[in-house]
Coordinates of C-alpha atoms in Angstrom, one line a residue:
X1 CA -71.3 -79.7 -106.1
X2 CA -68.7 -82.0 -105.5
X3 CA -67.9 -83.8 -102.5
X4 CA -64.6 -86.1 -102.6
X5 CA -63.7 -88.2 -99.2
X6 CA -62.3 -91.5 -98.1
X7 CA -63.0 -93.7 -95.9
X8 CA -60.4 -95.8 -94.4
X9 CA -61.0 -99.3 -93.9
X10 CA -60.6 -98.7 -90.4
X11 CA -63.9 -97.6 -90.4
X12 CA -65.0 -101.3 -91.2
X13 CA -64.7 -104.3 -90.2
X14 CA -63.0 -107.2 -92.2
X15 CA -62.2 -107.2 -96.0
X16 CA -64.1 -105.7 -98.6
X17 CA -64.4 -106.2 -102.4
X18 CA -66.1 -103.9 -104.4
X19 CA -66.4 -105.9 -108.1
X20 CA -67.1 -108.6 -106.0
X21 CA -70.7 -107.5 -104.3
X22 CA -71.7 -106.2 -107.5
X23 CA -71.4 -108.9 -109.5
X24 CA -72.7 -111.3 -107.4
X25 CA -76.4 -111.4 -109.1
X26 CA -77.7 -110.2 -105.8
X27 CA -81.7 -108.9 -106.1
X28 CA -81.7 -105.8 -104.4
X29 CA -80.7 -103.5 -107.3
X30 CA -78.6 -104.1 -111.1
X31 CA -75.2 -103.1 -110.3
X32 CA -73.5 -99.8 -109.9
X33 CA -72.0 -98.7 -113.9
X34 CA -68.8 -98.6 -114.6
X35 CA -67.2 -95.5 -115.7
X36 CA -63.2 -96.2 -116.0
X37 CA -62.5 -97.3 -112.0
X38 CA -65.4 -96.3 -110.8
X39 CA -68.8 -97.3 -109.8
X40 CA -71.7 -95.6 -109.8
X41 CA -74.8 -94.9 -109.5
X42 CA -77.9 -92.5 -108.9
X43 CA -79.2 -92.3 -104.9
X44 CA -81.3 -90.3 -103.4
X45 CA -79.8 -89.1 -100.0
X46 CA -81.8 -87.0 -97.0
X47 CA -84.1 -87.2 -100.6
X48 CA -81.8 -85.8 -102.8
X49 CA -80.0 -86.6 -106.2
X50 CA -77.0 -87.7 -105.6
X51 CA -74.1 -89.0 -108.6
X52 CA -72.4 -91.4 -106.6
X53 CA -69.1 -92.5 -107.2
X54 CA -66.9 -95.5 -105.9
X55 CA -63.7 -97.2 -106.5
X56 CA -61.8 -99.3 -104.4
X57 CA -58.8 -101.7 -104.8
X58 CA -59.8 -105.3 -104.1
X59 CA -56.4 -106.6 -104.8
X60 CA -54.4 -104.4 -101.4
X61 CA -57.8 -104.7 -98.7
X62 CA -55.6 -101.6 -96.5
X63 CA -56.7 -99.3 -99.0
X64 CA -59.0 -97.2 -98.5
X65 CA -62.6 -95.9 -100.2
X66 CA -62.4 -93.1 -102.4
X67 CA -66.3 -91.3 -102.8
X68 CA -66.7 -88.8 -105.5
X69 CA -70.0 -87.5 -105.6
X70 CA -72.1 -85.0 -107.1
X71 CA -75.5 -83.1 -106.4
X72 CA -77.6 -80.5 -107.8
X73 CA -78.1 -79.0 -104.2
X74 CA -75.4 -79.6 -101.0
X75 CA -75.4 -83.0 -99.5
X76 CA -73.9 -83.3 -95.8
X77 CA -70.7 -85.4 -96.3
X78 CA -71.5 -87.4 -93.0
X79 CA -75.2 -88.2 -94.6
X80 CA -73.9 -89.6 -97.6
X81 CA -71.6 -92.1 -96.1
X82 CA -73.8 -93.2 -94.4
X83 CA -75.8 -94.4 -96.6
X84 CA -72.8 -95.6 -98.7
X85 CA -72.3 -97.3 -95.5
X86 CA -75.9 -99.0 -94.9
X87 CA -76.1 -100.1 -99.3
X88 CA -72.3 -101.8 -98.7
X89 CA -73.1 -103.5 -94.9
X90 CA -69.7 -101.3 -94.1
X91 CA -70.6 -101.8 -90.5
X92 CA -71.2 -106.3 -91.0
X93 CA -68.8 -107.8 -89.1
X94 CA -67.4 -110.4 -91.8
X95 CA -64.4 -111.2 -89.4
X96 CA -67.0 -112.9 -87.7
X97 CA -68.4 -114.6 -89.7
X98 CA -65.8 -116.0 -91.0
X99 CA -65.0 -116.6 -87.8
X100 CA -69.1 -118.5 -87.3
X101 CA -68.8 -119.6 -91.6
X102 CA -65.6 -121.3 -90.0
X103 CA -66.4 -124.3 -87.2
X104 CA -68.4 -125.5 -89.6
X105 CA -66.5 -127.7 -92.2
X106 CA -68.9 -127.4 -94.9
X107 CA -68.4 -123.8 -94.4
X108 CA -65.1 -123.0 -94.1
X109 CA -64.3 -123.4 -97.7
X110 CA -66.8 -121.0 -99.3
X111 CA -63.7 -118.4 -97.0
X112 CA -61.8 -118.5 -99.9
X113 CA -64.0 -117.2 -102.2
X114 CA -65.4 -114.7 -101.3
X115 CA -63.8 -113.0 -99.6
X116 CA -64.9 -109.2 -99.4
X117 CA -68.6 -110.4 -100.1
X118 CA -71.1 -107.9 -98.8
X119 CA -74.4 -107.9 -99.1
X120 CA -75.9 -104.9 -100.7
X121 CA -78.2 -104.1 -99.9
X122 CA -81.3 -102.1 -102.1
X123 CA -81.0 -98.1 -101.9
X124 CA -84.5 -98.4 -102.5
X125 CA -86.5 -100.9 -100.7
X126 CA -89.4 -100.9 -103.1
X127 CA -86.7 -100.9 -106.5
X128 CA -85.8 -103.7 -104.4
X129 CA -89.2 -105.3 -104.8
X130 CA -89.9 -104.8 -108.5
X131 CA -86.4 -105.9 -108.6
X132 CA -86.6 -109.6 -106.7
X133 CA -90.0 -110.1 -108.8
X134 CA -88.9 -109.5 -111.8
X135 CA -85.8 -111.8 -111.2
X136 CA -88.1 -114.9 -110.3
X137 CA -86.8 -117.9 -113.4
X138 CA -85.3 -115.0 -114.8
X139 CA -81.1 -114.3 -116.1
X140 CA -79.2 -111.6 -113.8
X141 CA -78.8 -110.2 -117.5
X142 CA -82.1 -110.2 -118.6
X143 CA -84.1 -108.7 -116.2
X144 CA -80.9 -105.6 -114.8
X145 CA -81.7 -105.2 -119.0
X146 CA -85.1 -104.9 -117.9
X147 CA -84.7 -102.9 -114.9
X148 CA -83.0 -100.6 -116.5
X149 CA -85.7 -100.0 -119.4
X150 CA -88.3 -99.2 -116.3
X151 CA -85.8 -96.4 -114.9
X152 CA -85.5 -95.2 -118.8
X153 CA -88.6 -94.7 -119.1
X154 CA -91.1 -93.7 -116.3
X155 CA -88.0 -92.7 -113.3
X156 CA -87.4 -88.8 -113.3
X157 CA -84.0 -87.7 -114.7
X158 CA -81.1 -85.7 -114.1
X159 CA -78.1 -84.6 -115.3
X160 CA -74.8 -84.7 -113.8
X161 CA -71.2 -83.8 -115.5
X162 CA -71.0 -87.6 -116.4
X163 CA -74.4 -88.0 -118.6
X164 CA -78.0 -89.0 -117.5
X165 CA -79.2 -90.6 -114.5
X166 CA -83.0 -92.1 -113.3
X167 CA -84.2 -92.3 -110.0
X168 CA -87.0 -95.8 -110.3
X169 CA -90.5 -95.0 -110.3
X170 CA -92.7 -94.4 -107.4
X171 CA -95.3 -96.7 -107.0
X172 CA -97.8 -94.6 -108.0
X173 CA -95.8 -93.9 -111.3
X174 CA -95.7 -97.6 -111.5
X175 CA -99.1 -99.0 -111.0
X176 CA -100.4 -96.8 -113.5
X177 CA -98.3 -97.8 -116.6
X178 CA -98.8 -99.4 -119.5
X179 CA -99.2 -103.7 -119.4
X180 CA -98.5 -104.4 -122.8
X181 CA -97.7 -102.7 -126.4
X182 CA -102.6 -103.7 -126.4
X183 CA -102.7 -101.8 -123.3
X184 CA -100.4 -99.0 -124.8
X185 CA -102.8 -98.5 -127.8
X186 CA -105.6 -98.6 -126.5
X187 CA -104.8 -95.4 -124.5
X188 CA -103.0 -93.2 -127.5
X189 CA -104.3 -90.7 -129.5
X190 CA -105.8 -91.6 -132.8
X191 CA -103.3 -90.3 -135.2
X192 CA -100.4 -92.3 -135.2
X193 CA -97.8 -93.2 -138.7
X194 CA -99.1 -96.6 -139.0
X195 CA -94.9 -97.8 -138.7
X196 CA -94.9 -96.9 -134.8
X197 CA -93.4 -98.8 -132.6
X198 CA -95.5 -99.0 -129.1
X199 CA -92.6 -99.4 -126.6
X200 CA -93.7 -97.6 -123.3
X201 CA -95.5 -100.4 -121.7
X202 CA -94.3 -102.8 -118.8
X203 CA -93.8 -105.9 -121.3
X204 CA -91.8 -104.2 -123.7
X205 CA -89.3 -103.7 -120.7
X206 CA -88.8 -106.7 -121.2
X207 CA -90.5 -108.6 -118.0
X208 CA -93.3 -111.0 -120.0
X209 CA -96.5 -112.5 -117.2
X210 CA -95.3 -111.0 -113.8
X211 CA -96.0 -107.2 -116.0
X212 CA -99.0 -108.3 -114.1
X213 CA -97.6 -108.5 -111.1
X214 CA -95.5 -106.3 -110.6
X215 CA -98.0 -103.2 -112.0
X216 CA -101.1 -105.0 -109.3
X217 CA -98.1 -104.5 -106.1
X218 CA -96.9 -101.6 -107.3
X219 CA -100.7 -100.3 -106.5
X220 CA -100.7 -102.1 -103.2
X221 CA -97.4 -100.5 -102.2
X222 CA -99.0 -97.9 -102.6
X223 CA -102.2 -97.3 -101.7
X224 CA -101.5 -100.3 -98.4
X225 CA -98.7 -101.4 -97.8
X226 CA -96.3 -98.7 -95.0
X227 CA -92.7 -99.6 -95.9
X228 CA -91.5 -98.0 -93.2
X229 CA -93.3 -99.5 -91.1
X230 CA -92.2 -102.8 -92.4
X231 CA -88.5 -102.0 -91.9
X232 CA -89.3 -102.3 -88.6
X233 CA -91.6 -105.2 -87.7
X234 CA -90.4 -108.9 -86.8
X235 CA -89.2 -110.8 -89.8
X236 CA -92.5 -113.9 -89.3
X237 CA -95.3 -110.8 -89.9
X238 CA -92.4 -109.1 -92.1
X239 CA -92.5 -112.1 -94.4
X240 CA -96.4 -113.2 -94.9
X241 CA -96.9 -109.7 -95.2
X242 CA -94.8 -109.6 -98.3
X243 CA -96.2 -112.9 -99.2
X244 CA -99.5 -111.1 -99.9
X245 CA -98.4 -108.8 -103.6
X246 CA -98.5 -110.6 -106.2
X247 CA -95.7 -112.4 -108.1
X248 CA -94.8 -112.9 -104.9
X249 CA -93.5 -116.8 -103.8
X250 CA -90.9 -117.7 -100.3
X251 CA -87.9 -116.7 -102.3
X252 CA -88.7 -114.0 -103.9
X253 CA -90.1 -112.7 -100.4
X254 CA -86.7 -113.7 -98.6
X255 CA -84.6 -111.8 -101.4
X256 CA -87.3 -108.8 -100.4
X257 CA -86.8 -108.6 -96.5
X258 CA -82.4 -109.8 -97.2
X259 CA -82.0 -107.3 -99.7
X260 CA -84.6 -104.0 -99.1
X261 CA -85.3 -104.1 -95.4
X262 CA -82.0 -106.3 -93.9
X263 CA -83.3 -109.3 -92.0
X264 CA -80.7 -111.4 -92.2
X265 CA -81.7 -114.2 -90.9
X266 CA -84.1 -114.1 -94.1
X267 CA -83.0 -117.5 -96.4
X268 CA -84.1 -117.7 -100.0
X269 CA -84.3 -120.6 -102.0
X270 CA -84.2 -121.4 -104.8
X271 CA -83.6 -124.9 -107.4
X272 CA -79.9 -124.1 -106.0
X273 CA -79.8 -123.2 -102.6
X274 CA -81.7 -126.4 -101.4
X275 CA -79.1 -128.7 -104.3
X276 CA -76.2 -126.9 -102.7
X277 CA -78.1 -127.6 -98.9
X278 CA -78.9 -131.2 -100.2
X279 CA -75.6 -131.7 -100.8
X280 CA -73.7 -130.3 -98.1
X281 CA -76.1 -132.2 -95.6
X282 CA -78.1 -134.4 -96.6
X283 CA -77.0 -136.6 -99.1
X284 CA -79.3 -139.3 -99.4
X285 CA -82.1 -137.2 -99.1
X286 CA -84.3 -135.1 -101.1
X287 CA -85.9 -131.4 -99.3
X288 CA -88.5 -129.6 -100.0
X289 CA -87.7 -125.7 -100.6
X290 CA -90.1 -125.0 -97.5
X291 CA -88.1 -127.2 -95.9
X292 CA -83.9 -126.2 -96.8
X293 CA -85.0 -122.7 -96.1
X294 CA -86.4 -123.5 -92.5
X295 CA -82.7 -125.7 -92.1
X296 CA -81.7 -122.6 -93.1
X297 CA -82.6 -120.7 -91.7
X298 CA -82.4 -122.4 -88.0
X299 CA -78.5 -123.1 -88.9
X300 CA -77.3 -120.5 -89.9
X301 CA -79.4 -118.1 -87.5
X302 CA -78.9 -114.4 -88.0
X303 CA -75.9 -115.3 -90.8
X304 CA -78.7 -117.1 -92.4
X305 CA -78.7 -114.2 -95.5
X306 CA -75.0 -114.3 -95.7
X307 CA -74.1 -118.3 -96.3
X308 CA -77.0 -118.2 -98.8
X309 CA -75.2 -115.4 -100.9
X310 CA -71.3 -117.6 -100.5
X311 CA -72.6 -120.8 -100.6
X312 CA -74.3 -120.0 -104.7
X313 CA -71.5 -117.7 -105.3
X314 CA -68.6 -120.5 -103.9
X315 CA -71.0 -123.0 -105.8
X316 CA -70.3 -121.4 -109.1
X317 CA -66.6 -120.4 -109.2
X318 CA -65.7 -123.7 -107.2
X319 CA -67.2 -125.9 -110.5
X320 CA -69.8 -127.6 -107.5
X321 CA -72.9 -125.9 -109.6
X322 CA -71.6 -127.3 -112.6
X323 CA -71.9 -131.0 -111.4
X324 CA -75.5 -130.4 -109.1
X325 CA -76.3 -129.8 -112.7
X326 CA -75.3 -133.0 -114.4
X327 CA -77.5 -134.5 -111.4

């Protein structure tokens, strides 16, 4: 079934730049696939698989967002629109954000570089957890490829008019996959060809040492963690809960809460954000990551997640990041 509709700029707050949002390295999930002029991805709407194609002329903020949704069952347009609004933060008031940024001379330059950049929220919080763990000390290209491999090997396949698409596997399924080729070999039959290549294990997806963290985290999420409850508790308690997961440090925990659960006060700090904060606010000091995190959360409040995103993109595009590399 095909559902086609438009979202007027009057229905969301402030500008929207889809390309910038998809390609800003946010760890909620890999960027949606580009086909012709549309970005597309399989998402679940009312627990039903729905292939969503989205297009927006980023050069003209007055243009509508065009949506084409293909589903195997009837899915109401209203529900699809609500999910898209959640994923792309269309209710986030970027005009107010820009007013906030403009009041700080150190943040004001980010506005021109980041017009329309929005938080890219996870359509599957568990996928966000695994994506965030996979992204630790890893390039964007590598971890996004790993997540796509995981989906194709263990996710559920659905066929649509434009091809096959996969859901992200459940915690139960991912918690039971072999960690490496030796474990896969031990589980296999004895009559395999001599040249058989063991590739149905997590390390074969390129996650490296993170494989054991992903498997153990999957088991904990399946047996002990209530994702719905986690989304409703206060930030500090949620942070400490997520921090107990294998392979999750403070930065990854903040990414999970920001992108997976919409907690905008999270301020993920890696080595680059720490250096950017030092450069802008503490030019003669060296901060610990925890100090940079506490500073960001206190100074930027509910906008902390957006400020972190804007600062990093600004640093990449303005040349600041390159200059900080040379120090």
